[in-house]
PDB file of C-alpha atoms in Angstrom:
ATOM      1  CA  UNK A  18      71.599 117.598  55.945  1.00 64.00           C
ATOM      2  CA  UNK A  19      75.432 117.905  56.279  1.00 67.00           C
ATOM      3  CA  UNK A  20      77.183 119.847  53.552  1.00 67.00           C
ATOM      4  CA  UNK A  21      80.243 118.899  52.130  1.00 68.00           C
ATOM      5  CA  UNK A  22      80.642 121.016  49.387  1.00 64.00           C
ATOM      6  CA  UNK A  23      81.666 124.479  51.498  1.00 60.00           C
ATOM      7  CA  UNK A  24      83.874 122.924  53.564  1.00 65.00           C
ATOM      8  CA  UNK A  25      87.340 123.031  53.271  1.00 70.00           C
ATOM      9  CA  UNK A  26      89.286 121.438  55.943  1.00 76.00           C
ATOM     10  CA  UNK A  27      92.087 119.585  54.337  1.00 77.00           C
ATOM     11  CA  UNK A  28      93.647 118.720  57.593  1.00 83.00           C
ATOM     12  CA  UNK A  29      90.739 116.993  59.033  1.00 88.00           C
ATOM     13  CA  UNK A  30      91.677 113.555  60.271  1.00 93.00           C
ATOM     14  CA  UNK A  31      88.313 112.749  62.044  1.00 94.00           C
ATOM     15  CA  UNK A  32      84.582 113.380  60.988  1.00 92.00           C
ATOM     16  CA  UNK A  33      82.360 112.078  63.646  1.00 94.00           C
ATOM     17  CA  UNK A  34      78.467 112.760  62.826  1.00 92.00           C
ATOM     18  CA  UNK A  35      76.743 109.457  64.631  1.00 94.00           C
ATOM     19  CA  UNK A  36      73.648 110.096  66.839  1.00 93.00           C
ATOM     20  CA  UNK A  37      71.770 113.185  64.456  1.00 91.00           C
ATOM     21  CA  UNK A  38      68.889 113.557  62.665  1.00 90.00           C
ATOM     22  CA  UNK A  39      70.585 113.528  59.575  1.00 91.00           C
ATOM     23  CA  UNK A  40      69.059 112.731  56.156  1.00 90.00           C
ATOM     24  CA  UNK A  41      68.626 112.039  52.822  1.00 89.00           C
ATOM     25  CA  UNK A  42      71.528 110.351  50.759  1.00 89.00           C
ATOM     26  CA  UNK A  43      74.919 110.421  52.622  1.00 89.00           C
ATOM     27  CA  UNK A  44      77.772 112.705  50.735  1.00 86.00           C
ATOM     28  CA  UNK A  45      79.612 111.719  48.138  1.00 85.00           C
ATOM     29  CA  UNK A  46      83.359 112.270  48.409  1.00 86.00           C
ATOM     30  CA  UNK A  47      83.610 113.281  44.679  1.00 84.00           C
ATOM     31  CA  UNK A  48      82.858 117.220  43.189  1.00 79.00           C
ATOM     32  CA  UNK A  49      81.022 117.676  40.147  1.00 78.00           C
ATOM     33  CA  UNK A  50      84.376 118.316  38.257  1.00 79.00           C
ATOM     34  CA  UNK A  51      84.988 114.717  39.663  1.00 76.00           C
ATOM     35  CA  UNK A  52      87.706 115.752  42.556  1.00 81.00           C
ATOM     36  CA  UNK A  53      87.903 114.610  45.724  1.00 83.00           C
ATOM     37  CA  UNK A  54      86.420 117.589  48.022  1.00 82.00           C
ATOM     38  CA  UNK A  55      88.865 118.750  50.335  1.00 81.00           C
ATOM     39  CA  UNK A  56      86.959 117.480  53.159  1.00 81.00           C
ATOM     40  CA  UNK A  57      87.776 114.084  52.734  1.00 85.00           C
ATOM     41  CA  UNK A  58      91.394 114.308  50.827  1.00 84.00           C
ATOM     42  CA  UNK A  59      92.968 113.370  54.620  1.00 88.00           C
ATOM     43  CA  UNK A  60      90.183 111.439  56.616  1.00 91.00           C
ATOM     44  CA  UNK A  61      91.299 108.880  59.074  1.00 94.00           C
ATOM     45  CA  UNK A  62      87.601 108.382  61.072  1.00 96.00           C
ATOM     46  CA  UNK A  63      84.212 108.593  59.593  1.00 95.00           C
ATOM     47  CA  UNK A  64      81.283 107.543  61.464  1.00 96.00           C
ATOM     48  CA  UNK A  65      77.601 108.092  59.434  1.00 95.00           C
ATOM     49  CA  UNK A  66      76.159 105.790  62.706  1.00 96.00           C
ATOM     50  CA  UNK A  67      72.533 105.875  64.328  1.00 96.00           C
ATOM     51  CA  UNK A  68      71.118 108.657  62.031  1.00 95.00           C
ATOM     52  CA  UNK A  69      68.078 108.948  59.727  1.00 94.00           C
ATOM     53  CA  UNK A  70      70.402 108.377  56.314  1.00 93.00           C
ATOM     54  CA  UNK A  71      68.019 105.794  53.282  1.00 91.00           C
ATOM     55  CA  UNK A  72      68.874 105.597  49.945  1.00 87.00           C
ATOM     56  CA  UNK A  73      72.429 104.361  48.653  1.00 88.00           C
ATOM     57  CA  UNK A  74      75.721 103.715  50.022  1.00 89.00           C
ATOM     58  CA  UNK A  75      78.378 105.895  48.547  1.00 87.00           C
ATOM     59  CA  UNK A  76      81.053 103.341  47.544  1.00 84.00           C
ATOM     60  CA  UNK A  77      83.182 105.764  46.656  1.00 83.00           C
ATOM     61  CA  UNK A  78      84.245 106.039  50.094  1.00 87.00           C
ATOM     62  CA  UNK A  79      86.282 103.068  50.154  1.00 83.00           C
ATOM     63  CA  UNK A  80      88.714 104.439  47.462  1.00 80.00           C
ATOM     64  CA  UNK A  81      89.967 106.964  50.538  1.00 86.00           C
ATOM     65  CA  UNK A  82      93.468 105.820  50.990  1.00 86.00           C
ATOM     66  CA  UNK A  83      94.102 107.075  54.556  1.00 90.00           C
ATOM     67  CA  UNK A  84      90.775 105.921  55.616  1.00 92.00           C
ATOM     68  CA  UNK A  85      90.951 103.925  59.322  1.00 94.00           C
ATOM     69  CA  UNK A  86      87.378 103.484  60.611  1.00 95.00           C
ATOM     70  CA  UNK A  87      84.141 103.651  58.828  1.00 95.00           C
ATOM     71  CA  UNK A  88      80.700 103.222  60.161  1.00 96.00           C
ATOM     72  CA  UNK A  89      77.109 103.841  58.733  1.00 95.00           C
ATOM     73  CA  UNK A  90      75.637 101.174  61.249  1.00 96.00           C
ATOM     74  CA  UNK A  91      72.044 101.989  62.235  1.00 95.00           C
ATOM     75  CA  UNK A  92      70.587 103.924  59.285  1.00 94.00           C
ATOM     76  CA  UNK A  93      68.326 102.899  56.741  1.00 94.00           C
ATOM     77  CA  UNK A  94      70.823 102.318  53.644  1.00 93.00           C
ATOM     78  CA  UNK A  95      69.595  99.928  51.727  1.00 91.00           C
ATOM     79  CA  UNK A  96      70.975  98.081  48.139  1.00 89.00           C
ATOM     80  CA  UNK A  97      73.678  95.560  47.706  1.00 88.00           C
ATOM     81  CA  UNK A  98      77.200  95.664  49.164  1.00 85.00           C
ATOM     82  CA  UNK A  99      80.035  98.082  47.544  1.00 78.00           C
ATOM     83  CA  UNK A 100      81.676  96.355  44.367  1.00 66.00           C
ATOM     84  CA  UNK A 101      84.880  94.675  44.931  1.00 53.00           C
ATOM     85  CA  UNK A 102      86.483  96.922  42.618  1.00 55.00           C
ATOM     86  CA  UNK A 103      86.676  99.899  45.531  1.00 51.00           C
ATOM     87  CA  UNK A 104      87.697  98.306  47.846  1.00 54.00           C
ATOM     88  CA  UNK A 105      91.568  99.858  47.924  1.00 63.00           C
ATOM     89  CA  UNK A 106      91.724 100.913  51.531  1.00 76.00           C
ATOM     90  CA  UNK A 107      94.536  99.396  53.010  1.00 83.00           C
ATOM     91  CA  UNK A 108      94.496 100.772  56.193  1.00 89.00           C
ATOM     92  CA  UNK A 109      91.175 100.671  57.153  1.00 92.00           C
ATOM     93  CA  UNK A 110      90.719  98.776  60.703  1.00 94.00           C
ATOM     94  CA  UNK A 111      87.025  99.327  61.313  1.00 95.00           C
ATOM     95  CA  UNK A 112      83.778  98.734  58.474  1.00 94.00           C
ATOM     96  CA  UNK A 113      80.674  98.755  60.446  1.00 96.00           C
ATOM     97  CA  UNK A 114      77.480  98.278  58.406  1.00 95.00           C
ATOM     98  CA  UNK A 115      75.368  96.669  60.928  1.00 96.00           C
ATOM     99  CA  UNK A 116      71.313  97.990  61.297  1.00 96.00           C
ATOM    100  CA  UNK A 117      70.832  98.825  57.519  1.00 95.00           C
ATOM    101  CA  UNK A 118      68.556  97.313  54.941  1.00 95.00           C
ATOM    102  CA  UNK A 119      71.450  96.002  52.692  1.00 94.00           C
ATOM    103  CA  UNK A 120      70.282  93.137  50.797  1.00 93.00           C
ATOM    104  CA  UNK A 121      71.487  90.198  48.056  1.00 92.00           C
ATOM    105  CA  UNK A 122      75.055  88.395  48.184  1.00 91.00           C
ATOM    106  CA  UNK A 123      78.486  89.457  49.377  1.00 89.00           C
ATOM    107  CA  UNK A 124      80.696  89.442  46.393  1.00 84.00           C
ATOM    108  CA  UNK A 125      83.625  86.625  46.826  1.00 79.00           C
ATOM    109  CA  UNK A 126      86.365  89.164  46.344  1.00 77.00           C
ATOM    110  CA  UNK A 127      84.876  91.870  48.507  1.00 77.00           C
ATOM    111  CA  UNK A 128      87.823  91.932  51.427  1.00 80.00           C
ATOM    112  CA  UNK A 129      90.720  91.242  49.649  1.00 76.00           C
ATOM    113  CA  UNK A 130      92.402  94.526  49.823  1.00 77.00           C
ATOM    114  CA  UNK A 131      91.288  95.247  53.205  1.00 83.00           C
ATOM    115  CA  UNK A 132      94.324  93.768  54.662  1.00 86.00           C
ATOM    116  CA  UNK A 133      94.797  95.890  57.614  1.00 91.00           C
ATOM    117  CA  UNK A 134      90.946  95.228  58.984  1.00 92.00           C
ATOM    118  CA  UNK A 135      90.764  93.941  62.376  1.00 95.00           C
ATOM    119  CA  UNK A 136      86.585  94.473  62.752  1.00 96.00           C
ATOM    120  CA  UNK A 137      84.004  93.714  60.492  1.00 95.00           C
ATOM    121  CA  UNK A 138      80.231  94.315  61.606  1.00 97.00           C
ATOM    122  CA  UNK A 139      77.424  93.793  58.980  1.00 96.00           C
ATOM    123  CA  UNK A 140      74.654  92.571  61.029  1.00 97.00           C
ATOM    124  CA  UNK A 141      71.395  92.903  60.776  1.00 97.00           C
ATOM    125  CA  UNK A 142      70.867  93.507  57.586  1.00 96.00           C
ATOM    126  CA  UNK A 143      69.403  91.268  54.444  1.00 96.00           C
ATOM    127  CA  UNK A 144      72.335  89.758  53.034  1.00 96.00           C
ATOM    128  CA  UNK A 145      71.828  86.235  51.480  1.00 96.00           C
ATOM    129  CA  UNK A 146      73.859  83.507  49.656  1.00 95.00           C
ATOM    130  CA  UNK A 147      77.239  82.152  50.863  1.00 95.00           C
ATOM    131  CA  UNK A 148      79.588  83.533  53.697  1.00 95.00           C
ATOM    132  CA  UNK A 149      82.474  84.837  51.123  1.00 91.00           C
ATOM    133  CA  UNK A 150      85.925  82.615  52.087  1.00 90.00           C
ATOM    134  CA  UNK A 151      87.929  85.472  51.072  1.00 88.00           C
ATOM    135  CA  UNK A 152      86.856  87.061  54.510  1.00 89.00           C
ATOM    136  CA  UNK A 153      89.769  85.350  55.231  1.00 87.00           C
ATOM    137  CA  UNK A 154      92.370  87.171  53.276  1.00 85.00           C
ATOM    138  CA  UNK A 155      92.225  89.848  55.767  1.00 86.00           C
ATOM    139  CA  UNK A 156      94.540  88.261  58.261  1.00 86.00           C
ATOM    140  CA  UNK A 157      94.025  90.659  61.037  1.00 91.00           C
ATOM    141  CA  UNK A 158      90.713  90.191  61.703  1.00 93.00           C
ATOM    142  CA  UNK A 159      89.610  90.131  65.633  1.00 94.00           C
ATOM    143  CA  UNK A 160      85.912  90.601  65.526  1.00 96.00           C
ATOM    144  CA  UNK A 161      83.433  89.300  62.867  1.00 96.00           C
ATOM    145  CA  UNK A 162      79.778  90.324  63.178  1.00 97.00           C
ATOM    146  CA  UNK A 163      77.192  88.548  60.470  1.00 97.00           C
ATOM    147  CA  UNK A 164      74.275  87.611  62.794  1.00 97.00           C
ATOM    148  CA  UNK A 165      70.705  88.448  61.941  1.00 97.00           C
ATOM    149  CA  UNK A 166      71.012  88.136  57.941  1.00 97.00           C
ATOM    150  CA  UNK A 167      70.077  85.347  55.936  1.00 97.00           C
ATOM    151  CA  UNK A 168      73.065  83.992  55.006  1.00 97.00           C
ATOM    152  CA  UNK A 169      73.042  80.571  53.645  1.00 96.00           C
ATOM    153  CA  UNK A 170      75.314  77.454  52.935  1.00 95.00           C
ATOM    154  CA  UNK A 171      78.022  76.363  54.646  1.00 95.00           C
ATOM    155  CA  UNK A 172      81.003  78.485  57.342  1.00 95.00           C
ATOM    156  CA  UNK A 173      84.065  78.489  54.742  1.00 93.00           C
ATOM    157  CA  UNK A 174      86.534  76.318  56.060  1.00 91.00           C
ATOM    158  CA  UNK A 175      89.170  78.868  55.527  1.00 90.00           C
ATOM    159  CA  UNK A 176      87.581  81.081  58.741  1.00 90.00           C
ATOM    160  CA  UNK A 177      89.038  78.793  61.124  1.00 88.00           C
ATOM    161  CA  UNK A 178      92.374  79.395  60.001  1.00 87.00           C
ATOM    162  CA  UNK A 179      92.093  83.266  61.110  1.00 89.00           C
ATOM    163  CA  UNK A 180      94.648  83.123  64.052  1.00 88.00           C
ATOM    164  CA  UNK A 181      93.736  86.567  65.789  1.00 91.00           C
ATOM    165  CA  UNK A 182      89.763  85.965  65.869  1.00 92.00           C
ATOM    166  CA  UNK A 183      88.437  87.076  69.437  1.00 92.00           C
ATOM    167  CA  UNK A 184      84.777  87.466  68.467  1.00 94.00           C
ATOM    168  CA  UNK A 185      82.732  85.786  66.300  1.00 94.00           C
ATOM    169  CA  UNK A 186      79.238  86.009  65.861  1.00 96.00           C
ATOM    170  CA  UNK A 187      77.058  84.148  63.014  1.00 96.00           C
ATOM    171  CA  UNK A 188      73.890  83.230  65.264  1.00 96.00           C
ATOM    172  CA  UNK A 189      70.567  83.828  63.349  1.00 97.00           C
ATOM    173  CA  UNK A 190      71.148  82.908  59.947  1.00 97.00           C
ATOM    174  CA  UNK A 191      70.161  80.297  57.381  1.00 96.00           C
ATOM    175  CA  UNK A 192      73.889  78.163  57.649  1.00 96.00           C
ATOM    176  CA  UNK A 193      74.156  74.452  57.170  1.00 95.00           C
ATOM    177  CA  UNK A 194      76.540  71.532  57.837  1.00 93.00           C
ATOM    178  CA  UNK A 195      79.369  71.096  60.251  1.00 93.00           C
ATOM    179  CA  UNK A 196      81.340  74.416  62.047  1.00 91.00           C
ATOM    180  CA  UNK A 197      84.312  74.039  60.764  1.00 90.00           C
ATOM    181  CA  UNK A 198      87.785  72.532  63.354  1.00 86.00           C
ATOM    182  CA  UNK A 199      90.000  75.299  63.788  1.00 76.00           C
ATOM    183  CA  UNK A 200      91.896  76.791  66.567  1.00 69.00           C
ATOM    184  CA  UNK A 201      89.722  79.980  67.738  1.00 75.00           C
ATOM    185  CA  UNK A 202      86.489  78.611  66.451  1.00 81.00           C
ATOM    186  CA  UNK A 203      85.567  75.462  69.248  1.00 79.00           C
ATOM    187  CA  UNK A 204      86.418  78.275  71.875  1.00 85.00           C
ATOM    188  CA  UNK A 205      83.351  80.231  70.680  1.00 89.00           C
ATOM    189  CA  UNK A 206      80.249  79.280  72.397  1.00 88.00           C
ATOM    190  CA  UNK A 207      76.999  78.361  71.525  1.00 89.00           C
ATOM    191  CA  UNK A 208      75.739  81.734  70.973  1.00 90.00           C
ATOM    192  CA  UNK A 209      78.341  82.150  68.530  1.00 93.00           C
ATOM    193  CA  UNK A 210      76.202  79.662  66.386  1.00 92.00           C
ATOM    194  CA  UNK A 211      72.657  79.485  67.628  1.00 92.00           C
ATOM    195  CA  UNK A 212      70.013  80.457  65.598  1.00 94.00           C
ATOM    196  CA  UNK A 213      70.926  78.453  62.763  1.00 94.00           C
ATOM    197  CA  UNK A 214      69.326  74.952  63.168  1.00 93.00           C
ATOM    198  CA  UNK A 215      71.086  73.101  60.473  1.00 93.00           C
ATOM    199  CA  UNK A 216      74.022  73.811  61.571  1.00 93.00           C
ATOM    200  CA  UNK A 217      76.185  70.974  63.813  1.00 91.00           C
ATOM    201  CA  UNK A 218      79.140  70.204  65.355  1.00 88.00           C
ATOM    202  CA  UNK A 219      81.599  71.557  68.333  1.00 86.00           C
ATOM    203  CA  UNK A 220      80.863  73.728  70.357  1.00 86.00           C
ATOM    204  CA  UNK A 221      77.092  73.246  69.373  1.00 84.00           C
ATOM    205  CA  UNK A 222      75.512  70.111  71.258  1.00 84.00           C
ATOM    206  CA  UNK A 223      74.080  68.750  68.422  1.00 85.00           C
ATOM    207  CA  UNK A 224      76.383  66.045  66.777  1.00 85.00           C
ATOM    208  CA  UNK A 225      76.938  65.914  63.072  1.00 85.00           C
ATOM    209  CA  UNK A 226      77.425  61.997  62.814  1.00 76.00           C
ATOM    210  CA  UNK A 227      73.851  60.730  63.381  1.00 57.00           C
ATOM    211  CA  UNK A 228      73.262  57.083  64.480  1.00 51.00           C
ATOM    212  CA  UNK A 229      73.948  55.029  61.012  1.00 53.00           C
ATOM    213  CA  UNK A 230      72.465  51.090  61.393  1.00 50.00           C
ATOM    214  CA  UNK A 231      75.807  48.967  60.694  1.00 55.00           C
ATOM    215  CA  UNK A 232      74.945  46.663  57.453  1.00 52.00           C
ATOM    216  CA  UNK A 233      78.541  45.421  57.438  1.00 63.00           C
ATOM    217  CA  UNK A 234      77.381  43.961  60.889  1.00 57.00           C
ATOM    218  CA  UNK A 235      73.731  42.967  59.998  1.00 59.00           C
ATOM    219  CA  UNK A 236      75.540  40.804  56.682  1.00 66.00           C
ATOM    220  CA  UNK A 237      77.830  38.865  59.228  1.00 66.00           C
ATOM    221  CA  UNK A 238      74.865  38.215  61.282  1.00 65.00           C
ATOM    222  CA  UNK A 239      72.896  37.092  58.451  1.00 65.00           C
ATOM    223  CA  UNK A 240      75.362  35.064  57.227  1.00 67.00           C
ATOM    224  CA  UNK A 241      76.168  33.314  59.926  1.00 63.00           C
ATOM    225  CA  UNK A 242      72.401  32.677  60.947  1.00 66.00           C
ATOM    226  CA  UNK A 243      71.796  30.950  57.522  1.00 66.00           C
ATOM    227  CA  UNK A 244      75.090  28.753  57.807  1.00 65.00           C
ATOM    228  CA  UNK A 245      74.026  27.708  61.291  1.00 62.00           C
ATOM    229  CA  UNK A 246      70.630  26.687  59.318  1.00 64.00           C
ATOM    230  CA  UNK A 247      72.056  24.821  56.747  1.00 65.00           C
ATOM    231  CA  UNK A 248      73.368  22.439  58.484  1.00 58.00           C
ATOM    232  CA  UNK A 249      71.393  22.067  62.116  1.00 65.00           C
ATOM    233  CA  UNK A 250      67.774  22.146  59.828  1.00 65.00           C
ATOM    234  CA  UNK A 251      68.741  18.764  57.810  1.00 67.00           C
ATOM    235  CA  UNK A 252      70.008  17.091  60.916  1.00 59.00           C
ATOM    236  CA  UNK A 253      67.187  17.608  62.812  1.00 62.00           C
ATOM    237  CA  UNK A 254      64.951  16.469  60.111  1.00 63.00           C
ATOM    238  CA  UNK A 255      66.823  13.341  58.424  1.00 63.00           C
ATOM    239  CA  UNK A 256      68.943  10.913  60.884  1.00 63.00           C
ATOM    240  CA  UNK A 257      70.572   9.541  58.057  1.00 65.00           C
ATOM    241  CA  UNK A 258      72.661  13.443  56.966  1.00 63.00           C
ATOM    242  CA  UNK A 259      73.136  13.889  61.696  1.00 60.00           C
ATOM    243  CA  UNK A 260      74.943  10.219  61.430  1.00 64.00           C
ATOM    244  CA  UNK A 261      76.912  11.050  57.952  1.00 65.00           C
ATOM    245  CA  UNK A 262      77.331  14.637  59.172  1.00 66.00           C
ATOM    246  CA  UNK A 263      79.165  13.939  62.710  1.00 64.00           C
ATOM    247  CA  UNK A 264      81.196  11.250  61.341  1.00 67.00           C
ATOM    248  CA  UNK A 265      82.534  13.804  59.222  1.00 68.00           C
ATOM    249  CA  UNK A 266      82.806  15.939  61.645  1.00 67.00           C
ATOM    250  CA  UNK A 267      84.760  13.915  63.658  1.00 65.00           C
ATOM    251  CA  UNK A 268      87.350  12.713  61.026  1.00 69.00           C
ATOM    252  CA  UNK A 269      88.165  16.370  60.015  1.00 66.00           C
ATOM    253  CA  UNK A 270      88.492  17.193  63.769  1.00 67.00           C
ATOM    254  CA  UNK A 271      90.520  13.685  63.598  1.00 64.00           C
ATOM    255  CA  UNK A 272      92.792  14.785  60.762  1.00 66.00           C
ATOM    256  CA  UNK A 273      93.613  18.037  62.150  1.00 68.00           C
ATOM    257  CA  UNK A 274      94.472  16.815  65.823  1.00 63.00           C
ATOM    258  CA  UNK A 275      96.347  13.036  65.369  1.00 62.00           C
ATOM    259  CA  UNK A 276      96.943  12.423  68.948  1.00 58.00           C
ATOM    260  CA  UNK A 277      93.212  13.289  68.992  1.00 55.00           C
ATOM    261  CA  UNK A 278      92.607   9.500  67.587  1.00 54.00           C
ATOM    262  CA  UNK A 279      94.761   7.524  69.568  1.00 53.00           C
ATOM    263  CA  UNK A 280      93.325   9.189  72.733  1.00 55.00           C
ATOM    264  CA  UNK A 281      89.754   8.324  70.596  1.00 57.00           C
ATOM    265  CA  UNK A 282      90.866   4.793  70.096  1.00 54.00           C
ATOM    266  CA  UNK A 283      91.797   4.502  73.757  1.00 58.00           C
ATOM    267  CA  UNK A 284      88.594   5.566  75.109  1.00 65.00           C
ATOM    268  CA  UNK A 285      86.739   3.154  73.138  1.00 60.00           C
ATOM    269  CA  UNK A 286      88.662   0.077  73.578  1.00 56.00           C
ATOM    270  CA  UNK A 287      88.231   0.939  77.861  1.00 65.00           C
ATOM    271  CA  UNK A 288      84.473   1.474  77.024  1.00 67.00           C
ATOM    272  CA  UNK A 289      84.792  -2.241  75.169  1.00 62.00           C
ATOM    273  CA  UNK A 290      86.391  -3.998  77.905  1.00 65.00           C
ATOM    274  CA  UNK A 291      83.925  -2.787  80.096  1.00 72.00           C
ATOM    275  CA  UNK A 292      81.187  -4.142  78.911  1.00 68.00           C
ATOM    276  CA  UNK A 293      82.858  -7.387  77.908  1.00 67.00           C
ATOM    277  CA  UNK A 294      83.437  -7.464  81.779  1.00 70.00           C
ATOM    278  CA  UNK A 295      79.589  -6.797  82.618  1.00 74.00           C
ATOM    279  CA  UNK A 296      78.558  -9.107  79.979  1.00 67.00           C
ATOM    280  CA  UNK A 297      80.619 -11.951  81.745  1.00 68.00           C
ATOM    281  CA  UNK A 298      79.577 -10.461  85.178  1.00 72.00           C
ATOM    282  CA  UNK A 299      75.771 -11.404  84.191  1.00 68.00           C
ATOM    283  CA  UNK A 300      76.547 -14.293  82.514  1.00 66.00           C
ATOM    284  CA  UNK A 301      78.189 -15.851  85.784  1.00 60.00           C
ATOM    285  CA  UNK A 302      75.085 -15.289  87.301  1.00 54.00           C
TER     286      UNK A 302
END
C-alpha cells in the first residue's frame, strides 16, 4: 500500500506507480483536517496503471489544478464516473480509465472543463447509456478510446466536428443508426466501428438507406393500367362503343391537326375514284 500521508515532497511534478502490486483503495489527495497533502499540491503526472487497486475512484483528484496526465487503467475500480462538478483541471492532456469495472452512464457535462485534453481512454469498462456530445467541448482531442462498454444510442453528431481527431475507437458497443459525416470520421476504418451491428453508414459497408418499393411508381402504373382498361375492355366487347369510340378519336385528332383533314379528305376521295374506276373496269367486261 503506498502512503501518502508521510510524504512531503512539495516539489514533486511526477508520481509514477503503474506495474505494482498495489492495493486496497487508491489515496485520497485530501488530509483529515481537509488539506491537500503536500504530495500532491504540485503534481503534473500520475499514473495508478496495471496494479491490484478495487474499490472507489478518488474524484478528488480531478480538482488538482496543475494536473497533466492521469491514468488508473487496468485495475479493478469499479462505481460510476467522477461527478461533473470536479472536473476543474484545465490542463490535463491525458485521462486513462480503460480496464476497470466502472459502470452506469457518463454524465452529459462530464468534459466540459477539460479543455486542454488531447486523449481520452475509458475502454473496457461497463459504461452504458448515450455517448455524452459534450465530449466535444474539449476541442483538442486526438485520441478517443470507448470500445468494449455498452454504450448505447446513437454517435453525437457533434464528434465529427472535432478537427484534430487521429484515433477513434468505438468498436464493441451497443450504438445504433448512421456514423455521423464529418471530416476525420469517414477516414476511420471499419474497425473504428465494428462490433456494433446496428450501426451503418461510411466507412462501414453496410448502407443505411435500405431498398424502399417506390409506391409513387406502383400508383402511375396502376393508373395507367386501369385507363388502358377502360377503354380497350368495352371496345373489344361492344362494336357499337369501337365504331363511336374511333370516330371520336379521329375528330379530336382532326381538331387538333387541320391540315390533318384535308390530307384525310384527299386520301379518301383517291380511294373513291379508285374503285369507281374498278367498278367500270368490271362492268366493261
Amino acid at each position: 500500500r503506498f502512503d501518502v500521508q508521510h510524504a512531503s515532497l512539495p516539489s514533486l511534478r511526477i508520481l509514477d506507480l503503474h506495474d505494482n502490486q498495489l492495493r486496497g483503495n487508491i489515496p485520497s489527495i485530501w488530509d483529515e483536517e481537509g488539506s491537500i497533502y503536500s504530495l500532491y499540491s504540485g503534481l503534473e503526472y500520475l499514473d495508478y496503471s496495471h496494479n491490484l487497486y478495487n474499490g472507489s475512484f478518488p474524484s478528488e483528484i480531478l480538482y488538482l489544478k496543475s494536473l497533466t496526465f492521469l491514468s488508473i487503467s487496468t485495475n479493478d475500480i469499479r462505481g460510476t464516473f467522477p461527478d461533473s462538478r470536479v472536473y476543474s483541471s484545465p490542463y490535463l492532456q491525458v485521462l486513462d480509465f480503460s480496464s476497470n469495472n466502472f459502470h452506469g452512464s457518463l454524465p452529459q457535462e462530464c468534459f466540459k472543463e477539460l479543455i486542454a485534453l488531447k486523449i481520452l481512454n475509458l475502454s473496457h469498462n461497463v459504461f452504458t447509456g448515450p455517448v455524452p456530445s459534450n465530449i466535444s467541448k474539449s476541442l483538442a482531442l486526438e485520441s478517443v478510446d470507448l470500445s468494449h462498454n455498452y454504450f448505447s444510442g446513437q454517435i453525437p453528431k457533434e464528434l465529427a466536428s472535432l478537427e484534430h481527431l487521429s484515433f477513434l475507437n468505438l468498436s464493441d458497443n451497443n450504438l445504433v443508426g448512421c456514423i455521423p459525416v464529418g471530416t476525420q470520421f469517414q477516414k476511420f476504418d471499419n474497425s473504428s466501428f465494428g462490433g456494433n451491428p446496428h450501426l451503418c453508414g461510411r466507412p462501414l459497408t453496410k448502407s443505411c438507406t435500405s431498398p424502399r418499393f417506390n409506391w409513387n411508381f406502383l400508383s402511375k402504373a396502376f393508373g395507367y393500367v386501369f385507363g388502358l382498361a377502360a377503354v380497350m375492355l368495352p371496345a373489344a366487347l361492344w362494336p357499337g362503343f369501337r365504331v363511336w369510340y374511333w370516330a371520336k378519336i379521329d375528330s379530336v385528332i382532326l381538331w387538333m391537326f387541320p391540315k390533318l383533314y384535308v390530307k384525310d379528305w384527299n386520301t379518301r376521295l383517291r380511294q373513291r375514284r379508285r374503285r369507281l374506276r374498278s367498278k367500270q373496269t368490271m362492268t366493261g367486261r
